[in-house]
Short mmCIF file of C-alpha atoms and ligand atoms in Angstrom, two decimals:
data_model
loop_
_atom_site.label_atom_id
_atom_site.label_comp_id
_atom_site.label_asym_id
_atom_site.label_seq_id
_atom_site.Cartn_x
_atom_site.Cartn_y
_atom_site.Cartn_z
CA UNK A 16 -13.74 -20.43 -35.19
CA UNK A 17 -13.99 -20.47 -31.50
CA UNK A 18 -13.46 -16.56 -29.90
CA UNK A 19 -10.54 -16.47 -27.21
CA UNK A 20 -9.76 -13.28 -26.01
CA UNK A 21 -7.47 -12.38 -22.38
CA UNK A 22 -7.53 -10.44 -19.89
CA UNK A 23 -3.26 -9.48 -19.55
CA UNK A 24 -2.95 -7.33 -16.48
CA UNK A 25 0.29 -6.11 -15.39
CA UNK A 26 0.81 -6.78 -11.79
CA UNK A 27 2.81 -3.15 -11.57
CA UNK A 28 0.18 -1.35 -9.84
CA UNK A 29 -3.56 -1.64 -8.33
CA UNK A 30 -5.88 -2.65 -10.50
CA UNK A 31 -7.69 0.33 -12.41
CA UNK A 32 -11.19 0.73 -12.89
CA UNK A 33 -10.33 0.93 -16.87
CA UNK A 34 -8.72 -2.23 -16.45
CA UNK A 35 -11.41 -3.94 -14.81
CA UNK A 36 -13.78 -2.99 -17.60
CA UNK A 37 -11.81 -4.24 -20.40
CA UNK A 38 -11.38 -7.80 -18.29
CA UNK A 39 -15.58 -7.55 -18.17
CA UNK A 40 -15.83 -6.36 -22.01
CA UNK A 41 -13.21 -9.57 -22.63
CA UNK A 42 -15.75 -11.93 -20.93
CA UNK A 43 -18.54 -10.34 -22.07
CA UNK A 44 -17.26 -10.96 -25.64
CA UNK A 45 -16.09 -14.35 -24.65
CA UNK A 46 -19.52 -15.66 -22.89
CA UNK A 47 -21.36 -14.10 -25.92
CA UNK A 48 -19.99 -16.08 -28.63
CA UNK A 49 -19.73 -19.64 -26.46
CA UNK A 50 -15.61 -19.00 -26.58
CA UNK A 51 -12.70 -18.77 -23.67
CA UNK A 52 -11.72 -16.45 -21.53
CA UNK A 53 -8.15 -16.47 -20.11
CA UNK A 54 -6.04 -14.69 -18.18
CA UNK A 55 -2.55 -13.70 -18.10
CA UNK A 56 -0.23 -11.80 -15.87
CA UNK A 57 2.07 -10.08 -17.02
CA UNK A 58 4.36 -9.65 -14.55
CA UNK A 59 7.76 -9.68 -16.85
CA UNK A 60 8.91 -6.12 -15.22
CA UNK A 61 10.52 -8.26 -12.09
CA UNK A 62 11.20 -4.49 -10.27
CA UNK A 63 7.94 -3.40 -10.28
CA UNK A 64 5.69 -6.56 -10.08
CA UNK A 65 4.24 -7.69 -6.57
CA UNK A 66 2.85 -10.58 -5.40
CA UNK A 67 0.32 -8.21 -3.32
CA UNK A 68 -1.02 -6.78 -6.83
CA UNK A 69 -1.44 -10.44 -8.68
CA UNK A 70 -3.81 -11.28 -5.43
CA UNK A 71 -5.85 -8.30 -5.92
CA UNK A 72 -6.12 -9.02 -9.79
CA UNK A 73 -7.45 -12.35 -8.55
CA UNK A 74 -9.37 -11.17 -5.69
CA UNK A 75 -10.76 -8.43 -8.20
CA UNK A 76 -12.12 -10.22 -10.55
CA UNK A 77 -13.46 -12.95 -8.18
CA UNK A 78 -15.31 -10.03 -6.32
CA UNK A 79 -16.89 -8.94 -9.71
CA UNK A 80 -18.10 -12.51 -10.53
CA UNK A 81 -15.28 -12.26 -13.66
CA UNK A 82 -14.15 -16.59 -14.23
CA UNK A 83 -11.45 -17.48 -16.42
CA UNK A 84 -11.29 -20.75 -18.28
CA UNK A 85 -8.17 -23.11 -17.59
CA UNK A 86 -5.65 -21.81 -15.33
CA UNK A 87 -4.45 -18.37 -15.69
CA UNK A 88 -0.90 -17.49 -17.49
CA UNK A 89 2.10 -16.41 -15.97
CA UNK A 90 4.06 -14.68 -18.48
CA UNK A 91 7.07 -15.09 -16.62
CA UNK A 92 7.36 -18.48 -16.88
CA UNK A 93 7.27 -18.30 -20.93
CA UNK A 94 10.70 -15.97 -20.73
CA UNK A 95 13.13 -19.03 -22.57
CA UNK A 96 9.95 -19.51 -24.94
CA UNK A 97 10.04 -15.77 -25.91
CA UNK A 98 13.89 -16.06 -26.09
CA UNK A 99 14.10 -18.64 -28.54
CA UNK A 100 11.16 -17.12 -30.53
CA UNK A 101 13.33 -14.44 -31.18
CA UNK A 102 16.21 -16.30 -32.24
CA UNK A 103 13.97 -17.86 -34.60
CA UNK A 104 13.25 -14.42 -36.37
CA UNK A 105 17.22 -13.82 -37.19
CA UNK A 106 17.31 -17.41 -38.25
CA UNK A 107 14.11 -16.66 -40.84
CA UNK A 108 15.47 -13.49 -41.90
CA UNK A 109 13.14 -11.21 -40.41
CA UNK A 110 15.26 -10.02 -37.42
CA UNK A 111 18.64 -9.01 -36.73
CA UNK A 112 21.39 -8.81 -34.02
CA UNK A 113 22.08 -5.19 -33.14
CA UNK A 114 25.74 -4.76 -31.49
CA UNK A 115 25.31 -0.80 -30.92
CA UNK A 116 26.14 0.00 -27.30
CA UNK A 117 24.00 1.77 -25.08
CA UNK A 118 26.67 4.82 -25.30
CA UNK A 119 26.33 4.35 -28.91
CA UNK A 120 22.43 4.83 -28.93
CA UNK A 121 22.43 7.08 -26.35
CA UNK A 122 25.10 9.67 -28.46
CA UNK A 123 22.77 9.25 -31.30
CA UNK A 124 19.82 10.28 -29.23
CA UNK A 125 21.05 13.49 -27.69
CA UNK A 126 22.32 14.20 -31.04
CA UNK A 127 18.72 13.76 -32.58
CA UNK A 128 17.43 16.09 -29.51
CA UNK A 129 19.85 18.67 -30.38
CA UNK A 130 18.86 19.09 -34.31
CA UNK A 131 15.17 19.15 -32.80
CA UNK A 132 14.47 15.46 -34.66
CA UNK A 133 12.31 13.09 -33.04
CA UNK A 134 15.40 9.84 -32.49
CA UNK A 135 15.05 6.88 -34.82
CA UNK A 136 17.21 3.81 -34.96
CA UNK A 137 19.09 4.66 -37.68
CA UNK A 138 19.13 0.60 -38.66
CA UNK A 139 22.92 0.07 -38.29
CA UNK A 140 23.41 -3.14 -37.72
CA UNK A 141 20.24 -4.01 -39.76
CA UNK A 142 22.14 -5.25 -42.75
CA UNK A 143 25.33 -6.41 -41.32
CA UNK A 144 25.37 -10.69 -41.20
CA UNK A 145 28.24 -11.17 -39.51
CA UNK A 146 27.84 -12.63 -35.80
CA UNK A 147 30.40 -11.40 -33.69
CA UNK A 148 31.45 -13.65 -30.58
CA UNK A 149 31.61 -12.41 -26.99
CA UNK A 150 29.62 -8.97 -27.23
CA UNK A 151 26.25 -8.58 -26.39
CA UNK A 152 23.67 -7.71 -28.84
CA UNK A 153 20.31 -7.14 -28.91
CA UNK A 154 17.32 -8.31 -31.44
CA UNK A 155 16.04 -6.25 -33.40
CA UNK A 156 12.99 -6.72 -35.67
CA UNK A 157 13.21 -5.96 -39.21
CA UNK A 158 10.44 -3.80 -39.90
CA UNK A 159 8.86 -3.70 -43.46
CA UNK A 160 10.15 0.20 -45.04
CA UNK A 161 7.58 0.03 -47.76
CA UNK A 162 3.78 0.24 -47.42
CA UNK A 163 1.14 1.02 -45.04
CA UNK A 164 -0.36 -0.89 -41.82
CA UNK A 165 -4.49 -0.92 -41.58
CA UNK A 166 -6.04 -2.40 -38.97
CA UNK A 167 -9.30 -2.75 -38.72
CA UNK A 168 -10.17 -1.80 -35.15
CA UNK A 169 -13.67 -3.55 -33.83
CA UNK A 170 -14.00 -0.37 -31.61
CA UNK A 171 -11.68 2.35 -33.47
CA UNK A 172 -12.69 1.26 -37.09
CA UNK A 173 -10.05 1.57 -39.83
CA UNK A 174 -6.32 2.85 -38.48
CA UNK A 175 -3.65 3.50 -40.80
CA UNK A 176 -0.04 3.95 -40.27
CA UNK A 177 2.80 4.55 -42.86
CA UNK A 178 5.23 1.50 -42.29
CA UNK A 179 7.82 3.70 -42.57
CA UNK A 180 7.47 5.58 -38.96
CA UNK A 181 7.77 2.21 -37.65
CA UNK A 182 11.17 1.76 -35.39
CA UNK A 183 13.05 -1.26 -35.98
CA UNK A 184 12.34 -2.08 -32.61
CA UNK A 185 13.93 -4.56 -29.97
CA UNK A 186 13.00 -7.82 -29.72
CA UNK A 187 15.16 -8.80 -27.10
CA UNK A 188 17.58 -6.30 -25.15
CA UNK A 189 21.23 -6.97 -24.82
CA UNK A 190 20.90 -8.49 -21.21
CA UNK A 191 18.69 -11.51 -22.46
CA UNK A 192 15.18 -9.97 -21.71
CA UNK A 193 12.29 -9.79 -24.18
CA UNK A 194 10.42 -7.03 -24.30
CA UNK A 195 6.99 -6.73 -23.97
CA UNK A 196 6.23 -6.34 -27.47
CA UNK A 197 7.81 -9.83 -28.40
CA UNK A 198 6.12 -11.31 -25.36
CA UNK A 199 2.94 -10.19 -25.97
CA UNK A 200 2.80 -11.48 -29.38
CA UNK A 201 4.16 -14.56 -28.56
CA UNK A 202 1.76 -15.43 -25.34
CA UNK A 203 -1.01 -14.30 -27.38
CA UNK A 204 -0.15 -16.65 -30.45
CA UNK A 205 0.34 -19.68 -28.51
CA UNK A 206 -2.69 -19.09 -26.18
CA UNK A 207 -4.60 -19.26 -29.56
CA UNK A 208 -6.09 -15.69 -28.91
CA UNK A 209 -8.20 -14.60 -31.59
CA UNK A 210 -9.48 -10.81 -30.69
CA UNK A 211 -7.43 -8.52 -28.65
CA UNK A 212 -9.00 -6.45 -26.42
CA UNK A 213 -7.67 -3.92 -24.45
CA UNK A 214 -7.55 -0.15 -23.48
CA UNK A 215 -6.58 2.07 -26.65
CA UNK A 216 -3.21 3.30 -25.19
CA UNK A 217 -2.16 0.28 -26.86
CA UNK A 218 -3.57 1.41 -30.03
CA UNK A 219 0.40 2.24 -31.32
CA UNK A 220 1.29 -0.76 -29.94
CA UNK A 221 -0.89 -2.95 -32.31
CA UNK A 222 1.41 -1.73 -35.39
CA UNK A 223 4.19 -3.15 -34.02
CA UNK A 224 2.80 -5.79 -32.98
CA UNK A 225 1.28 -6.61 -36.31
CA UNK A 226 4.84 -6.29 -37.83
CA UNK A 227 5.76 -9.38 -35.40
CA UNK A 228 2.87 -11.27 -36.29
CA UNK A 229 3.91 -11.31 -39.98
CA UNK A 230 7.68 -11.64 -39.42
CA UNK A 231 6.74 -14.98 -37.77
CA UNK A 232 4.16 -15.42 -40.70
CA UNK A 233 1.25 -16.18 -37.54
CA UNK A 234 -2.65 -15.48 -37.97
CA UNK A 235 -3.03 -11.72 -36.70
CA UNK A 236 -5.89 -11.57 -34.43
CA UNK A 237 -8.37 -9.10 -34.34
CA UNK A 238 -8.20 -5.92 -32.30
CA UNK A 239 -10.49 -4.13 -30.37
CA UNK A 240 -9.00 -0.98 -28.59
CA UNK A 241 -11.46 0.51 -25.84
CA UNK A 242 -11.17 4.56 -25.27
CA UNK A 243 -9.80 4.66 -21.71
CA UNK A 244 -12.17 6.19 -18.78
CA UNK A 245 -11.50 10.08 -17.93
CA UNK A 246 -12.71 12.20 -14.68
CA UNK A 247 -15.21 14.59 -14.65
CA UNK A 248 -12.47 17.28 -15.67
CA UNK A 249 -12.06 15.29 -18.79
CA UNK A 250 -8.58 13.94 -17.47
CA UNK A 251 -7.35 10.23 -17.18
CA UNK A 252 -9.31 9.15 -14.10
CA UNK A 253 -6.91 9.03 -11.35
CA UNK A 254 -6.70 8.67 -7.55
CA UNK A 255 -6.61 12.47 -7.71
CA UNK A 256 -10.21 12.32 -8.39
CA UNK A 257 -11.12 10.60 -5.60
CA UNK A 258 -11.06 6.52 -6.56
CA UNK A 259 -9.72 5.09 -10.01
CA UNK A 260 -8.28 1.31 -8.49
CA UNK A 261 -11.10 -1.09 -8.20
CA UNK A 262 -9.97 -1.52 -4.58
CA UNK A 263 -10.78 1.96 -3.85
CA UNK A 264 -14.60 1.25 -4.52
CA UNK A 265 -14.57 -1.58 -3.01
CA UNK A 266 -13.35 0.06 0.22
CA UNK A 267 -16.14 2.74 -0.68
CA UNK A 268 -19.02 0.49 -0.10
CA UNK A 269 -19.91 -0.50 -4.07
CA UNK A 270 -21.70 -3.85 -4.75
CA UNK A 271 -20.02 -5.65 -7.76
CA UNK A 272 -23.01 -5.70 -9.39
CA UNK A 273 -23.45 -1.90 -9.39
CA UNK A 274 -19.99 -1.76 -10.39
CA UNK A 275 -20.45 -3.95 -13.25
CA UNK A 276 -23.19 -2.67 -14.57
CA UNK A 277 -22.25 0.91 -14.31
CA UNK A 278 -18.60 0.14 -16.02
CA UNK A 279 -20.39 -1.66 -18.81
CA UNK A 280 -22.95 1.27 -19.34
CA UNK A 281 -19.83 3.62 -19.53
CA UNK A 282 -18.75 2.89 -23.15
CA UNK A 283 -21.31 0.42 -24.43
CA UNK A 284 -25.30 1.08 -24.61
CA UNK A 285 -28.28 -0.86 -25.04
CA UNK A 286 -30.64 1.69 -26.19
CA UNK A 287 -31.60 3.20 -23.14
CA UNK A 288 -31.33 0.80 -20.67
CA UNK A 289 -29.47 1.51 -17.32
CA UNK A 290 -29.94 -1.50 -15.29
CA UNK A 291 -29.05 -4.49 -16.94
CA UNK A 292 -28.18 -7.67 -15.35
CA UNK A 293 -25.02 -9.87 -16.24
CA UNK A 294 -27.39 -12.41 -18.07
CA UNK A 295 -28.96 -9.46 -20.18
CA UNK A 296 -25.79 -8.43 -20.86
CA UNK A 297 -24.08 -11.44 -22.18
CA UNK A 298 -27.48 -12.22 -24.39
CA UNK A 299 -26.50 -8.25 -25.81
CA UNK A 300 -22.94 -7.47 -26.04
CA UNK A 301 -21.24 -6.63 -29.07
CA UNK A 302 -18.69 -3.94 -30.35
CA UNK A 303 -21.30 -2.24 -32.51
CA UNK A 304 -22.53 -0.65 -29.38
CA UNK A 305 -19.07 0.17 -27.69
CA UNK A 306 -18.35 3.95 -28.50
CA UNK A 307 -15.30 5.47 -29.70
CA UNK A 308 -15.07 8.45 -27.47
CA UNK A 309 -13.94 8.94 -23.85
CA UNK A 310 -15.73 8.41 -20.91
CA UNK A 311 -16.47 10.32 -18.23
CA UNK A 312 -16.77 8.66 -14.71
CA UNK A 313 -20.00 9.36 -13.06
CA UNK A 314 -20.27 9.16 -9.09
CA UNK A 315 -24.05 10.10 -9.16
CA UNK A 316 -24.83 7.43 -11.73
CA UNK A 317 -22.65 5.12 -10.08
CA UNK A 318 -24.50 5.85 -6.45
CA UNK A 319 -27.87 5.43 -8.31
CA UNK A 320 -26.97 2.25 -9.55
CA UNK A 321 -25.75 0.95 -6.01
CA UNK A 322 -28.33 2.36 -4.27
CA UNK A 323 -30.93 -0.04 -6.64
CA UNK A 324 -28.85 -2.97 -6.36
CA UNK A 325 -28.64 -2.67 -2.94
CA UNK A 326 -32.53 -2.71 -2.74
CA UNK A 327 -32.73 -5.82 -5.46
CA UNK A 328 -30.00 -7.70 -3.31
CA UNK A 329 -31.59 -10.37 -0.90
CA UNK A 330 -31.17 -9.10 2.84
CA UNK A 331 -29.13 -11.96 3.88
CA UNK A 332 -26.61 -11.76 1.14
CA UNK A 333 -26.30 -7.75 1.66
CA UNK A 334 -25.85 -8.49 5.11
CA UNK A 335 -22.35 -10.52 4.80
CA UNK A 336 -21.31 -7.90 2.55
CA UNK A 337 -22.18 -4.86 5.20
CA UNK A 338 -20.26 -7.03 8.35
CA UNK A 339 -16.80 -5.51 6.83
CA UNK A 340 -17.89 -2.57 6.77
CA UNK A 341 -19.29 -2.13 10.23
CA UNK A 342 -17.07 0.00 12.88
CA UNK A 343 -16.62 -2.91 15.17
CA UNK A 344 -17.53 -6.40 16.11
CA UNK A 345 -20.71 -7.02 15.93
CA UNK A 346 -22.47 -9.94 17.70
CA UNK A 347 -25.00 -12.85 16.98
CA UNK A 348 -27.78 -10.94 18.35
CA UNK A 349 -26.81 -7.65 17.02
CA UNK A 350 -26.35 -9.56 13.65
CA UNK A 351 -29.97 -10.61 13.93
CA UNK A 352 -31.25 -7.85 15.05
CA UNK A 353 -29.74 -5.62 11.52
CA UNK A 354 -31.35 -8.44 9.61
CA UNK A 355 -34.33 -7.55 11.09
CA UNK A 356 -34.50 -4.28 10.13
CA UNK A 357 -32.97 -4.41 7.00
CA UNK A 358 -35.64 -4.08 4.59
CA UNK A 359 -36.21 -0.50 6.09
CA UNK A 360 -32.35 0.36 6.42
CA UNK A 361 -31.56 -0.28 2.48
CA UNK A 362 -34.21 1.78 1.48
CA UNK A 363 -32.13 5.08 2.51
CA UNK A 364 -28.29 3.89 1.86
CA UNK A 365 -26.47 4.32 -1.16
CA UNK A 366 -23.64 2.48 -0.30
CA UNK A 367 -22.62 -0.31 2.25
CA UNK A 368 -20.72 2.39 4.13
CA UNK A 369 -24.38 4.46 4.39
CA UNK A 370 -25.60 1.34 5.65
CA UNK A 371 -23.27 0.52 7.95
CA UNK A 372 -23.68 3.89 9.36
CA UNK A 373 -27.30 3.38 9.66
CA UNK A 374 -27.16 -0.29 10.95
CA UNK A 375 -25.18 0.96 13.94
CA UNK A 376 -28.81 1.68 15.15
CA UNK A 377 -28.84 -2.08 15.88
CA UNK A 378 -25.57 -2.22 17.72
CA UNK A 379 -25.31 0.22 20.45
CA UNK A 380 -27.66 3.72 21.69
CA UNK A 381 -25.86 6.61 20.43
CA UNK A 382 -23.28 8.44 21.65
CA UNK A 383 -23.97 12.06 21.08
CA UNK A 384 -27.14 13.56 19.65
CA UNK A 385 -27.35 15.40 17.07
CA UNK A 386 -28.30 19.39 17.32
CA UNK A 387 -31.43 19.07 15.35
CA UNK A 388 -32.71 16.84 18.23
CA UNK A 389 -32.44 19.83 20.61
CA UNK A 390 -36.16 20.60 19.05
CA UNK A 391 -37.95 18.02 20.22
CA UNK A 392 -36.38 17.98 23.57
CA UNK A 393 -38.09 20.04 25.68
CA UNK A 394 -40.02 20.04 28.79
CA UNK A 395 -43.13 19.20 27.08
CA UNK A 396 -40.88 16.47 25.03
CA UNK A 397 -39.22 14.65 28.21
CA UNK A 398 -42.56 15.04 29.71
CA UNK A 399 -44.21 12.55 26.76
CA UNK A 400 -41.10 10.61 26.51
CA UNK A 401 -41.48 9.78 30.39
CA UNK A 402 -45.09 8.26 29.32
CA UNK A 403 -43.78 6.87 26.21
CA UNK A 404 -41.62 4.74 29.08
CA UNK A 405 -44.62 3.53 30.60
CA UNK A 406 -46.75 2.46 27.64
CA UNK A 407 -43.84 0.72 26.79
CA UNK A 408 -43.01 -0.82 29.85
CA UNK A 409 -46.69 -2.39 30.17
CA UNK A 410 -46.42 -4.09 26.89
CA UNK A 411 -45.94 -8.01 27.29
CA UNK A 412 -44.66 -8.05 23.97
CA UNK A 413 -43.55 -5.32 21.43
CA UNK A 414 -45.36 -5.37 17.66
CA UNK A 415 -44.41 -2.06 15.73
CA UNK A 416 -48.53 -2.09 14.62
CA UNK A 417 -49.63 -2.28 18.30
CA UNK A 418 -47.21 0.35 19.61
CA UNK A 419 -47.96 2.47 16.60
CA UNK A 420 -51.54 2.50 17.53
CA UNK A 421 -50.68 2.74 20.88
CA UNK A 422 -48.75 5.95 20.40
CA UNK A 423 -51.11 7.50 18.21
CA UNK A 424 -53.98 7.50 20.77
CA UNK A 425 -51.51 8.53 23.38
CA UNK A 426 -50.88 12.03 21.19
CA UNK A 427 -54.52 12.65 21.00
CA UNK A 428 -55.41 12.10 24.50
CA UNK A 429 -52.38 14.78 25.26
CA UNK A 430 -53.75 17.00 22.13
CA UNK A 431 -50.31 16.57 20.29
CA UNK A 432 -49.37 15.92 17.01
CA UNK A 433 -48.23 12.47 16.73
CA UNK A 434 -44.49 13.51 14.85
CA UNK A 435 -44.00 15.82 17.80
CA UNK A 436 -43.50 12.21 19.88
CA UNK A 437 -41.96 9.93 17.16
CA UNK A 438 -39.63 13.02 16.66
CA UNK A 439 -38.32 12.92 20.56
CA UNK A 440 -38.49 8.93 20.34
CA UNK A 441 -36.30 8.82 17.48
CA UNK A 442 -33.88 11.29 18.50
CA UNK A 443 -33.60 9.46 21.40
CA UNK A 444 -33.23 6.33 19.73
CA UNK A 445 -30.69 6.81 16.96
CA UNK A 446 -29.21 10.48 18.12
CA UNK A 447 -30.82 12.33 14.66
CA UNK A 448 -34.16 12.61 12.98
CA UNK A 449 -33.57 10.32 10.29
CA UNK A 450 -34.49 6.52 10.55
CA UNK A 451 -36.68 4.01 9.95
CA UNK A 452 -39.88 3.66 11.63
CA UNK A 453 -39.46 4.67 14.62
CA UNK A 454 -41.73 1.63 15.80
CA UNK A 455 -39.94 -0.89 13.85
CA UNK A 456 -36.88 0.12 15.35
CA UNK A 457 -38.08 -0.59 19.00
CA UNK A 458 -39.66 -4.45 18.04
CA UNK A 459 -36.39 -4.91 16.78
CA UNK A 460 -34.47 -3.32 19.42
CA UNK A 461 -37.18 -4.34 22.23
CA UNK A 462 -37.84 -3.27 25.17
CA UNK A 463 -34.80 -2.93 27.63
CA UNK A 464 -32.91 -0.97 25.01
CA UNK A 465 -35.57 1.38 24.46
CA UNK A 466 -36.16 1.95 27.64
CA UNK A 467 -32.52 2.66 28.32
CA UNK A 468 -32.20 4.73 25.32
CA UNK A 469 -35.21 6.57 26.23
CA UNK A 470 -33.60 7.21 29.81
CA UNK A 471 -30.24 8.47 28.55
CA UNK A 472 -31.97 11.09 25.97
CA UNK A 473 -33.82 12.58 29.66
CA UNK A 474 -31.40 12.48 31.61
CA UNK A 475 -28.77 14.42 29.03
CA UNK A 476 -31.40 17.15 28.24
CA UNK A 477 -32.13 17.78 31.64
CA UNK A 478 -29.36 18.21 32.77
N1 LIG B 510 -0.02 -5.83 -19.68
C1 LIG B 510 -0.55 -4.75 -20.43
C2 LIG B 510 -1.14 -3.70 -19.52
O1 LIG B 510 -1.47 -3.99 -18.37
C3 LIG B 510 -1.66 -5.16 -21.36
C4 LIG B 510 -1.17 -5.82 -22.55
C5 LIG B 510 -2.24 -6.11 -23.56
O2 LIG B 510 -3.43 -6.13 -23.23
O3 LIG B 510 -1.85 -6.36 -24.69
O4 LIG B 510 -1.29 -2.57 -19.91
ZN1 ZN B 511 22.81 -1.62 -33.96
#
């Protein structure tokens, strides 16, 4: 049997990070066992579906490196499909036309409120054959009353529910719609899905949906139900703590990569391993390793990861995924110039936003300078610094070993300590006293800007 599982967003809202890991745990599974991997939107709720939100499920998983065999399912289009499917069920038997208004129902619910009992369908029309023109009905299935539903959960392990807290539930509503519970079943059926896999808030879902599967007498696939991703407070991660949408971490400076691998750790384990590439982890995955319980987002674990892949990425790749994220235009030479220093600059940045804020370096002399600089901006600093000027200015050409050298014997002929200079020279050049070599930065930079800088950090301490 070849696996086919799906990845069935609903284009309602931004794509959460939850969702994005059971679309990599789908294709994961998929890739693992040599089967398919499809996707389908499910974008049936026409009020609250946006185009905007099916582009970022695309551009989402296309960011993550996540590819879907054949073209991806609109659910949507399968609406007459689902319709008829239903129609099929009251023809077999198995479902029912239910003429109760909404008054009707709604009555029956307050009613049910007021003795303090949770509202059941109390199966009116359930037994009733008789097809009355010109009112609308809806379909209703007819739930087995006897028995128990298992399933046999790849994650959850065995689930039982009695059959008989089971709603006869709608098929179709009254105003020609399917619900999502026939349209799921029916999509999943005819995309020849074998394993369901999803986040286990749809773990009450599956009974229902089993019921379906029989009443239509189809193959039930196999479920896998994934325990959803919680905060550090232990409640459903939300934008409330901080960034839940895969869009937010984009826009907070996280490689794919990172985000992959941390989102795949977070529920599933290789014995200790942290890092694990995509290849590693389609050789490995399984549902033996994916845990039952919770998890807990991490930022520090998440930062970690970054941070490494960041290092691991190649420096020209890295830097078309920092441009975005610089504060404004930045040019060829500029461009260059980051690329240059880049092997220093991702050494120190956790995220592409840390690196864009340290790349800036390459792009213009500061603006302000921070107070910590006051220290090595004294007299005696602006003194050296004025020197510093010349023993630059006298170099044909700029090598960070030559200068270093250079520098070094300057601070002993003047009986100083040589971080008392590179301290004033990198104040001056990046306006704090954090950076990379302080010599690197001026081969990159050269000489003009340095000496500018160098002028600019005088002049606003003297003054
Ligand atoms: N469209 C559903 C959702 O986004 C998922 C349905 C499913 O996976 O069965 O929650
Ligand atoms: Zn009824």
């Amino acid at each position: 049997m070849t696996v086919s599982v799906r990845f069935a967003p609903s284009p309602t809202g931004v794509l959460h990070v939850g969702s994005v890991r059971t679309a990599l745990f789908n294709w994961l599974f998929a890739r693992h066992n040599n089967g398919k991997f499809l996707l389908r939107i499910e974008d049936t709720d026409k009020l609250r579906s946006t185009d905007e939100n099916t582009r970022l499920i695309f551009e989402t998983l296309n960011w993550l490196n996540i590819d879907w065999d054949e073209g991806h399912v609109i659910q949507s289009m399968n609406i007459e499909r689902h319709k008829r499917a239903a129609l099929e069920l009251v023809e077999k038997g198995s479902a029912y036309r239910c003429y109760c208004t909404p008054e009707e129902l709604f009555t029956k619910k307050e009613q049910a409120l007021k003795e303090g009992v949770s509202y059941k369908y109390d199966k009116k029309c359930r037994d009733s054959q008789t097809e009355v023109a010109d009112r609308p009905y809806a379909i209703r299935l007819k739930s087995e009353v006897a028995w128990k539903t298992t399933v046999d959960d790849m994650v959850q392990g065995e689930v039982t529910v009695e059959n008989s807290q089971l709603d006869d539930l709608v098929l179709l509503r009254s105003d020609g719609t399917p619900t999502y519970m026939l349209s799921v079943v029916v999509d999943d059926h005819d995309m020849g899905i074998t394993h369901v896999i999803r986040g286990d808030d749809h773990l009450t879902n599956t009974f229902r949906q089993i019921q379906i599967y029989k009443a239509f007498g189809w193959k039930i696939p196999v479920f896998g139900h994934i325990p959803l991703i919680y905060g550090p407070d232990g409640a459903k991660l939300s934008k409330r703590h901080g960034a839940a949408s895969a869009q937010d971490y984009m826009k907070l400076g996280y490689l794919p990569e990172a985000i992959s691998n941390y989102l795949l750790r977070l529920g599933w384990s290789h014995g200790d391993d942290e890092i694990i590439t995509r290849t590693q982890a389609v050789e490995w995955f399984d549902f033996d390793s994916v845990g039952k319980s919770p998890a807990r987002f991490d930022m520090a674990k998440l930062d970690n990861l970054n941070a490494h892949y960041m290092k691991e990425r190649d420096n020209e790749s890295l830097l078309n995924s920092l441009i975005p994220f610089m504060q404004c235009d930045v040019s060829q030479l500029e461009t260059a110039r980051i690329l240059m220093g880049m092997d220093s600059l991702k050494q120190r940045a956790k995220t592409l936003v840390d690196l864009a804020n340290a790349a800036q370096i390459y792009v213009s002399a500061p603006v302000e300078f921070e107070e910590t600089c006051r220290k090595y901006a004294t007299e005696k600093h602006l003194c050296l610094l004025k020197e510093v000027i010349e023993i630059i200015e006298n170099q044909t050409e700029i090598k960070e070993k030559e200068l270093c050298d250079k520098i070094t014997n300057f601070a002993k002929e003047k009986g100083e300590k040589l971080v008392e200079i590179a301290q004033a020279i990198r104040g001056a050049l990046v306006g704090k006293l954090v950076s990379p070599s302080v010599f690197e930065i001026i081969e990159i930079i050269g000489k003009d800007d340095t000496v500018a800088r160098l002028n600019k950090y005088i002049n606003y301490f003297s003054a």
